[in-house]
């Protein structure tokens, strides 16, 4: 199966010192300039931050990497002012401001060097910067180790976590109040990153995922970043999937959950489509839903639960941070939904309780409020071999290979006897190559 997505998950490591001039093989199997630091040498970052466009920037010494793949470059090629006063080519900490209620600051990127703060937008230094850290962030110390945004809902208030040693300074963006805690059980972070609602402390070539309020660490940590966050030869999860052309795209399922997170699934992989401001990345489905070892046929969200169907079985997961499989599942689709599996596609429109199941050239309606659940409607479909379906504010889309069919409403889909003109999946929709 041609896959739509890529596994370019990279945190890019580098050395500030010069290396002997020679051609070496990089982690992509190509040749790189050996005077540049190698992201896979197993050293630690000075700072990591996403920019306002969703590109993640990694700093080490005088160099940075923009994005999850590609060569290192000098930091002052993109942010020349960082080196104007200090001439030491380093960044202590960095974060992107998450404050949608304040458009003056939202999505600005802050860099911290010694006792100074720099504010950038679109790679341009804001007027009045650099300035002392205390002018913008009163109560925050200089010579920081790391910083990371923490929006309300993940923290108690819209906040920034400033880390220095084992101390964390919780800075309330709205009130400018600071609370200090000691996290002695967490490693000293040389950089920190918020990515897809999770928080990562980087130390050496390892990382530890932590809760931003309590610093609780759940799971087996630390882990080697080269196995998860970068594309390196001879390391586990860093590569192997090429981005196909949009004309070769094929997805198995697509859905939006009750928290507004939009997922699509292709073969063994899935991608979050609502995460463009943090970059689009593909993951193994088993990373999040460990029991789904053979991919999915159809997925839909209902009542804060994610229903994932494969063959004649349905798996129901809580839509929480741990995506916990509900006890007693999987069960036969027939037992749960009153229809025989397997299914080709499924969708549920926002605020409705009628699940739409597509099988072959038919679309079935199932009342999710009924007990037991059973088929309540049965309509012919002027299409066949549908791969996936999604209902959103702009109507219903049925996906078939690299194309989709758009209907204004689910009712129009049910009563139509002719298929609309097929449209092509685009890069803006799925991240494929035009």
CSV table of N, CA and C in Angstrom, one decimal, residues 250-372:
chain,number,residue,atom,x,y,z
A,250,UNK,N,-3.7,7.1,-0.4
A,250,UNK,CA,-4.8,6.1,0.0
A,250,UNK,C,-4.8,6.1,1.5
A,251,UNK,N,-6.0,6.4,2.0
A,251,UNK,CA,-6.1,6.4,3.5
A,251,UNK,C,-7.2,5.3,3.8
A,252,UNK,N,-7.1,4.8,5.1
A,252,UNK,CA,-8.0,3.8,5.5
A,252,UNK,C,-9.2,4.3,6.4
A,253,UNK,N,-8.9,5.4,7.1
A,253,UNK,CA,-9.9,6.0,8.0
A,253,UNK,C,-9.6,7.4,8.3
A,254,UNK,N,-10.6,8.2,8.7
A,254,UNK,CA,-10.4,9.6,9.1
A,254,UNK,C,-11.5,10.0,10.0
A,255,UNK,N,-11.1,10.7,11.1
A,255,UNK,CA,-12.2,11.1,12.0
A,255,UNK,C,-11.7,12.3,12.8
A,256,UNK,N,-12.6,13.0,13.4
A,256,UNK,CA,-12.4,14.1,14.4
A,256,UNK,C,-13.0,13.7,15.7
A,257,UNK,N,-12.2,13.8,16.8
A,257,UNK,CA,-12.7,13.4,18.1
A,257,UNK,C,-13.4,14.6,18.8
A,258,UNK,N,-14.0,14.3,19.9
A,258,UNK,CA,-14.7,15.4,20.6
A,258,UNK,C,-13.9,16.5,21.1
A,259,UNK,N,-12.6,16.4,21.2
A,259,UNK,CA,-11.7,17.5,21.5
A,259,UNK,C,-11.2,18.2,20.3
A,260,UNK,N,-11.7,17.9,19.1
A,260,UNK,CA,-11.3,18.6,17.9
A,260,UNK,C,-10.0,18.1,17.3
A,261,UNK,N,-9.5,17.0,17.8
A,261,UNK,CA,-8.3,16.4,17.2
A,261,UNK,C,-8.7,15.6,16.0
A,262,UNK,N,-8.0,15.9,14.9
A,262,UNK,CA,-8.4,15.2,13.6
A,262,UNK,C,-7.3,14.2,13.2
A,263,UNK,N,-7.7,13.0,13.0
A,263,UNK,CA,-6.8,11.9,12.7
A,263,UNK,C,-7.1,11.3,11.4
A,264,UNK,N,-6.0,10.9,10.7
A,264,UNK,CA,-6.3,10.0,9.6
A,264,UNK,C,-5.3,8.8,9.7
A,265,UNK,N,-5.7,7.7,9.1
A,265,UNK,CA,-5.0,6.4,9.3
A,265,UNK,C,-4.7,5.9,7.9
A,266,UNK,N,-3.4,5.4,7.8
A,266,UNK,CA,-3.0,4.8,6.5
A,266,UNK,C,-2.1,3.6,6.8
A,267,UNK,N,-2.5,2.4,6.5
A,267,UNK,CA,-1.7,1.2,6.8
A,267,UNK,C,-1.4,1.2,8.3
A,268,UNK,N,-0.1,1.1,8.7
A,268,UNK,CA,0.2,1.0,10.1
A,268,UNK,C,0.4,2.3,10.8
A,269,UNK,N,0.2,3.4,10.0
A,269,UNK,CA,0.5,4.8,10.5
A,269,UNK,C,-0.8,5.6,10.7
A,270,UNK,N,-0.6,6.7,11.6
A,270,UNK,CA,-1.6,7.7,11.7
A,270,UNK,C,-1.0,9.0,11.8
A,271,UNK,N,-1.7,10.1,11.5
A,271,UNK,CA,-1.2,11.4,11.6
A,271,UNK,C,-2.3,12.3,12.2
A,272,UNK,N,-1.9,13.3,13.0
A,272,UNK,CA,-2.8,14.3,13.5
A,272,UNK,C,-2.8,15.5,12.5
A,273,UNK,N,-4.0,15.7,11.9
A,273,UNK,CA,-4.1,16.8,11.0
A,273,UNK,C,-4.3,18.2,11.6
A,274,UNK,N,-4.7,18.2,12.8
A,274,UNK,CA,-5.0,19.5,13.5
A,274,UNK,C,-3.7,20.1,14.1
A,275,UNK,N,-2.6,19.4,13.9
A,275,UNK,CA,-1.4,19.8,14.6
A,275,UNK,C,-0.4,20.6,13.7
A,276,UNK,N,-0.9,21.3,12.7
A,276,UNK,CA,-0.1,22.0,11.8
A,276,UNK,C,0.8,23.0,12.4
A,277,UNK,N,0.4,23.6,13.5
A,277,UNK,CA,1.2,24.6,14.2
A,277,UNK,C,2.3,24.0,14.9
A,278,UNK,N,2.3,22.7,15.1
A,278,UNK,CA,3.4,21.9,15.7
A,278,UNK,C,4.1,21.0,14.6
A,279,UNK,N,3.7,21.2,13.4
A,279,UNK,CA,4.2,20.3,12.3
A,279,UNK,C,3.4,19.0,12.2
A,280,UNK,N,3.4,18.5,11.0
A,280,UNK,CA,2.7,17.3,10.7
A,280,UNK,C,3.6,16.1,10.7
A,281,UNK,N,3.3,15.1,11.5
A,281,UNK,CA,4.2,13.9,11.6
A,281,UNK,C,3.4,12.7,11.7
A,282,UNK,N,3.9,11.6,11.2
A,282,UNK,CA,3.3,10.3,11.2
A,282,UNK,C,3.8,9.4,12.3
A,283,UNK,N,3.0,8.6,12.9
A,283,UNK,CA,3.4,7.7,14.0
A,283,UNK,C,2.8,6.3,13.7
A,284,UNK,N,3.4,5.3,14.3
A,284,UNK,CA,2.8,4.0,14.2
A,284,UNK,C,1.5,4.0,15.1
A,285,UNK,N,0.4,3.4,14.5
A,285,UNK,CA,-0.9,3.4,15.3
A,285,UNK,C,-0.7,2.8,16.7
A,286,UNK,N,0.2,1.8,16.7
A,286,UNK,CA,0.3,1.1,18.0
A,286,UNK,C,1.0,2.0,19.1
A,287,UNK,N,1.6,3.1,18.6
A,287,UNK,CA,2.2,4.0,19.6
A,287,UNK,C,1.1,4.6,20.5
A,288,UNK,N,-0.1,4.8,20.0
A,288,UNK,CA,-1.1,5.5,20.7
A,288,UNK,C,-2.2,4.5,21.1
A,289,UNK,N,-2.5,3.5,20.2
A,289,UNK,CA,-3.5,2.5,20.4
A,289,UNK,C,-2.8,1.2,20.3
A,290,UNK,N,-2.2,0.7,21.3
A,290,UNK,CA,-1.3,-0.4,21.2
A,290,UNK,C,-1.9,-1.7,20.8
A,291,UNK,N,-3.2,-1.9,20.9
A,291,UNK,CA,-3.8,-3.1,20.5
A,291,UNK,C,-4.1,-3.2,19.0
A,292,UNK,N,-4.0,-2.1,18.3
A,292,UNK,CA,-4.4,-2.0,16.9
A,292,UNK,C,-3.2,-2.4,16.1
A,293,UNK,N,-2.8,-3.6,16.1
A,293,UNK,CA,-1.6,-4.1,15.5
A,293,UNK,C,-1.7,-4.3,14.0
A,294,UNK,N,-2.9,-4.4,13.5
A,294,UNK,CA,-3.1,-4.6,12.1
A,294,UNK,C,-3.8,-3.5,11.3
A,295,UNK,N,-3.6,-2.3,11.8
A,295,UNK,CA,-4.2,-1.2,11.2
A,295,UNK,C,-5.7,-1.1,11.5
A,296,UNK,N,-6.4,-0.2,10.7
A,296,UNK,CA,-7.9,0.0,11.0
A,296,UNK,C,-8.6,-0.1,9.7
A,297,UNK,N,-9.9,-0.4,9.7
A,297,UNK,CA,-10.8,-0.3,8.6
A,297,UNK,C,-11.6,1.0,8.6
A,298,UNK,N,-12.1,1.4,9.8
A,298,UNK,CA,-12.9,2.5,10.0
A,298,UNK,C,-12.8,3.0,11.4
A,299,UNK,N,-13.0,4.3,11.6
A,299,UNK,CA,-12.9,4.9,12.9
A,299,UNK,C,-13.9,6.0,13.0
A,300,UNK,N,-14.6,6.1,14.2
A,300,UNK,CA,-15.4,7.3,14.5
A,300,UNK,C,-15.4,7.6,16.0
A,301,UNK,N,-15.8,8.9,16.3
A,301,UNK,CA,-15.7,9.3,17.7
A,301,UNK,C,-17.1,9.6,18.2
A,302,UNK,N,-17.4,9.2,19.4
A,302,UNK,CA,-18.8,9.4,20.0
A,302,UNK,C,-18.7,9.4,21.5
A,303,UNK,N,-19.2,10.4,22.1
A,303,UNK,CA,-19.3,10.5,23.6
A,303,UNK,C,-18.0,10.3,24.3
A,304,UNK,N,-17.0,11.1,23.8
A,304,UNK,CA,-15.6,11.0,24.3
A,304,UNK,C,-15.0,9.6,24.3
A,305,UNK,N,-15.4,8.9,23.3
A,305,UNK,CA,-14.8,7.6,23.0
A,305,UNK,C,-14.4,7.5,21.5
A,306,UNK,N,-13.4,6.7,21.2
A,306,UNK,CA,-13.0,6.5,19.9
A,306,UNK,C,-13.3,5.0,19.5
A,307,UNK,N,-14.1,4.8,18.5
A,307,UNK,CA,-14.4,3.5,18.1
A,307,UNK,C,-13.5,3.1,16.9
A,308,UNK,N,-12.7,2.1,17.0
A,308,UNK,CA,-11.8,1.7,16.0
A,308,UNK,C,-12.2,0.3,15.5
A,309,UNK,N,-12.5,0.1,14.2
A,309,UNK,CA,-13.0,-1.2,13.7
A,309,UNK,C,-11.9,-1.8,12.8
A,310,UNK,N,-11.8,-3.1,13.0
A,310,UNK,CA,-10.9,-3.9,12.1
A,310,UNK,C,-11.5,-5.3,11.9
A,311,UNK,N,-11.7,-5.7,10.7
A,311,UNK,CA,-12.4,-7.0,10.5
A,311,UNK,C,-13.8,-7.0,11.1
A,312,UNK,N,-14.1,-7.9,11.8
A,312,UNK,CA,-15.5,-8.0,12.4
A,312,UNK,C,-15.4,-7.6,13.9
A,313,UNK,N,-14.3,-6.9,14.3
A,313,UNK,CA,-14.2,-6.5,15.7
A,313,UNK,C,-14.2,-5.0,15.9
A,314,UNK,N,-14.7,-4.5,17.0
A,314,UNK,CA,-14.6,-3.1,17.3
A,314,UNK,C,-13.8,-2.9,18.7
A,315,UNK,N,-12.9,-1.9,18.7
A,315,UNK,CA,-12.2,-1.6,19.9
A,315,UNK,C,-12.6,-0.2,20.3
A,316,UNK,N,-13.0,0.0,21.5
A,316,UNK,CA,-13.4,1.3,22.0
A,316,UNK,C,-12.4,1.8,23.0
A,317,UNK,N,-11.9,3.0,22.8
A,317,UNK,CA,-10.9,3.7,23.6
A,317,UNK,C,-11.5,4.9,24.2
A,318,UNK,N,-11.1,5.2,25.5
A,318,UNK,CA,-11.4,6.5,26.1
A,318,UNK,C,-10.5,7.6,25.4
A,319,UNK,N,-11.1,8.7,25.1
A,319,UNK,CA,-10.4,9.8,24.5
A,319,UNK,C,-9.7,10.6,25.5
A,320,UNK,N,-8.8,10.0,26.2
A,320,UNK,CA,-8.1,10.7,27.3
A,320,UNK,C,-6.6,10.7,26.9
A,321,UNK,N,-5.8,11.1,27.9
A,321,UNK,CA,-4.3,11.2,27.6
A,321,UNK,C,-3.7,9.9,27.3
A,322,UNK,N,-4.3,8.8,27.9
A,322,UNK,CA,-3.7,7.5,27.8
A,322,UNK,C,-4.4,6.6,26.7
A,323,UNK,N,-5.5,7.1,26.1
A,323,UNK,CA,-6.2,6.3,25.1
A,323,UNK,C,-6.4,4.9,25.6
A,324,UNK,N,-7.0,4.7,26.7
A,324,UNK,CA,-7.2,3.4,27.4
A,324,UNK,C,-8.3,2.6,26.7
A,325,UNK,N,-8.0,1.4,26.4
A,325,UNK,CA,-9.0,0.4,25.9
A,325,UNK,C,-10.0,0.1,27.0
A,326,UNK,N,-11.3,0.3,26.7
A,326,UNK,CA,-12.3,0.0,27.7
A,326,UNK,C,-12.3,-1.5,27.9
A,327,UNK,N,-12.5,-1.8,29.2
A,327,UNK,CA,-12.5,-3.2,29.6
A,327,UNK,C,-13.6,-4.0,28.9
A,328,UNK,N,-13.2,-5.2,28.4
A,328,UNK,CA,-14.2,-6.1,27.7
A,328,UNK,C,-14.1,-6.0,26.2
A,329,UNK,N,-13.3,-5.1,25.7
A,329,UNK,CA,-13.1,-4.9,24.3
A,329,UNK,C,-11.8,-5.5,23.9
A,330,UNK,N,-11.7,-6.0,22.6
A,330,UNK,CA,-12.7,-5.8,21.5
A,330,UNK,C,-13.9,-6.7,21.6
A,331,UNK,N,-14.9,-6.3,20.9
A,331,UNK,CA,-16.1,-7.1,20.8
A,331,UNK,C,-16.5,-7.2,19.3
A,332,UNK,N,-17.3,-8.2,18.9
A,332,UNK,CA,-17.8,-8.2,17.6
A,332,UNK,C,-18.6,-6.9,17.2
A,333,UNK,N,-18.4,-6.4,16.0
A,333,UNK,CA,-19.1,-5.2,15.6
A,333,UNK,C,-20.6,-5.5,15.7
A,334,UNK,N,-21.1,-6.7,15.3
A,334,UNK,CA,-22.5,-7.1,15.4
A,334,UNK,C,-23.0,-6.9,16.8
A,335,UNK,N,-22.3,-7.3,17.8
A,335,UNK,CA,-22.8,-7.2,19.2
A,335,UNK,C,-22.9,-5.7,19.6
A,336,UNK,N,-21.9,-4.9,19.2
A,336,UNK,CA,-21.9,-3.5,19.6
A,336,UNK,C,-22.8,-2.6,18.8
A,337,UNK,N,-22.8,-2.8,17.5
A,337,UNK,CA,-23.5,-1.8,16.6
A,337,UNK,C,-24.7,-2.4,15.9
A,338,UNK,N,-24.9,-3.7,16.0
A,338,UNK,CA,-26.0,-4.4,15.3
A,338,UNK,C,-25.9,-4.5,13.8
A,339,UNK,N,-24.6,-4.6,13.3
A,339,UNK,CA,-24.4,-4.8,11.9
A,339,UNK,C,-23.2,-5.7,11.8
A,340,UNK,N,-23.2,-6.5,10.8
A,340,UNK,CA,-22.1,-7.4,10.6
A,340,UNK,C,-20.9,-6.6,10.0
A,341,UNK,N,-19.7,-7.0,10.5
A,341,UNK,CA,-18.5,-6.5,10.0
A,341,UNK,C,-17.9,-7.4,8.9
A,342,UNK,N,-16.9,-6.9,8.1
A,342,UNK,CA,-16.2,-5.7,8.3
A,342,UNK,C,-17.0,-4.5,7.6
A,343,UNK,N,-16.5,-3.3,7.9
A,343,UNK,CA,-17.1,-2.1,7.3
A,343,UNK,C,-16.0,-1.4,6.5
A,344,UNK,N,-16.5,-0.6,5.5
A,344,UNK,CA,-15.5,0.1,4.6
A,344,UNK,C,-15.2,1.5,5.2
A,345,UNK,N,-16.2,2.1,5.8
A,345,UNK,CA,-16.0,3.5,6.3
A,345,UNK,C,-17.1,3.8,7.3
A,346,UNK,N,-16.9,4.8,8.2
A,346,UNK,CA,-17.9,5.2,9.1
A,346,UNK,C,-17.8,6.7,9.4
A,347,UNK,N,-18.9,7.4,9.6
A,347,UNK,CA,-18.8,8.8,10.0
A,347,UNK,C,-20.0,9.2,10.8
A,348,UNK,N,-19.8,10.2,11.7
A,348,UNK,CA,-20.8,10.7,12.6
A,348,UNK,C,-20.7,12.2,12.5
A,349,UNK,N,-21.8,12.9,12.2
A,349,UNK,CA,-21.8,14.3,12.1
A,349,UNK,C,-22.0,14.9,13.5
A,350,UNK,N,-21.4,16.1,13.7
A,350,UNK,CA,-21.3,16.8,15.0
A,350,UNK,C,-22.7,17.0,15.5
A,351,UNK,N,-22.9,16.6,16.8
A,351,UNK,CA,-24.2,16.9,17.5
A,351,UNK,C,-25.3,15.9,17.1
A,352,UNK,N,-25.0,14.9,16.3
A,352,UNK,CA,-26.0,13.9,15.9
A,352,UNK,C,-25.7,12.5,16.6
A,353,UNK,N,-26.7,11.7,16.5
A,353,UNK,CA,-26.5,10.4,17.2
A,353,UNK,C,-26.7,9.2,16.2
A,354,UNK,N,-26.8,9.5,14.9
A,354,UNK,CA,-26.9,8.5,13.9
A,354,UNK,C,-25.6,8.2,13.3
A,355,UNK,N,-25.1,7.0,13.5
A,355,UNK,CA,-23.8,6.6,12.9
A,355,UNK,C,-24.1,6.1,11.5
A,356,UNK,N,-23.3,6.6,10.5
A,356,UNK,CA,-23.4,6.1,9.2
A,356,UNK,C,-22.3,5.1,8.8
A,357,UNK,N,-22.7,4.0,8.4
A,357,UNK,CA,-21.7,2.9,8.1
A,357,UNK,C,-21.8,2.6,6.6
A,358,UNK,N,-20.7,2.6,5.9
A,358,UNK,CA,-20.6,2.3,4.5
A,358,UNK,C,-20.1,0.9,4.3
A,359,UNK,N,-20.8,0.1,3.6
A,359,UNK,CA,-20.4,-1.2,3.2
A,359,UNK,C,-20.7,-1.4,1.7
A,360,UNK,N,-19.7,-1.6,0.9
A,360,UNK,CA,-19.9,-1.8,-0.5
A,360,UNK,C,-20.7,-0.6,-1.1
A,361,UNK,N,-21.8,-0.8,-1.8
A,361,UNK,CA,-22.6,0.3,-2.4
A,361,UNK,C,-23.8,0.6,-1.6
A,362,UNK,N,-23.7,0.5,-0.2
A,362,UNK,CA,-24.8,0.8,0.6
A,362,UNK,C,-24.3,1.6,1.8
A,363,UNK,N,-25.2,2.5,2.3
A,363,UNK,CA,-24.9,3.3,3.5
A,363,UNK,C,-26.1,3.0,4.5
A,364,UNK,N,-25.7,2.6,5.7
A,364,UNK,CA,-26.6,2.2,6.8
A,364,UNK,C,-26.6,3.2,7.9
A,365,UNK,N,-27.7,3.5,8.5
A,365,UNK,CA,-27.8,4.3,9.6
A,365,UNK,C,-28.1,3.5,10.9
A,366,UNK,N,-27.4,3.9,12.0
A,366,UNK,CA,-27.5,3.2,13.3
A,366,UNK,C,-27.7,4.2,14.4
A,367,UNK,N,-28.8,4.1,15.1
A,367,UNK,CA,-29.1,5.0,16.2
A,367,UNK,C,-28.3,4.6,17.4
A,368,UNK,N,-27.3,5.5,17.8
A,368,UNK,CA,-26.4,5.2,18.9
A,368,UNK,C,-27.1,5.4,20.3
A,369,UNK,N,-28.3,6.0,20.3
A,369,UNK,CA,-29.0,6.1,21.6
A,369,UNK,C,-29.9,4.9,21.9
A,370,UNK,N,-30.1,4.1,20.9
A,370,UNK,CA,-31.0,2.9,21.0
A,370,UNK,C,-30.3,1.8,21.8
A,371,UNK,N,-31.0,1.0,22.5
A,371,UNK,CA,-30.5,-0.2,23.1
A,371,UNK,C,-31.5,-1.4,22.9
A,372,UNK,N,-31.0,-2.4,22.2
A,372,UNK,CA,-29.7,-2.6,21.6
A,372,UNK,C,-29.6,-1.8,20.3
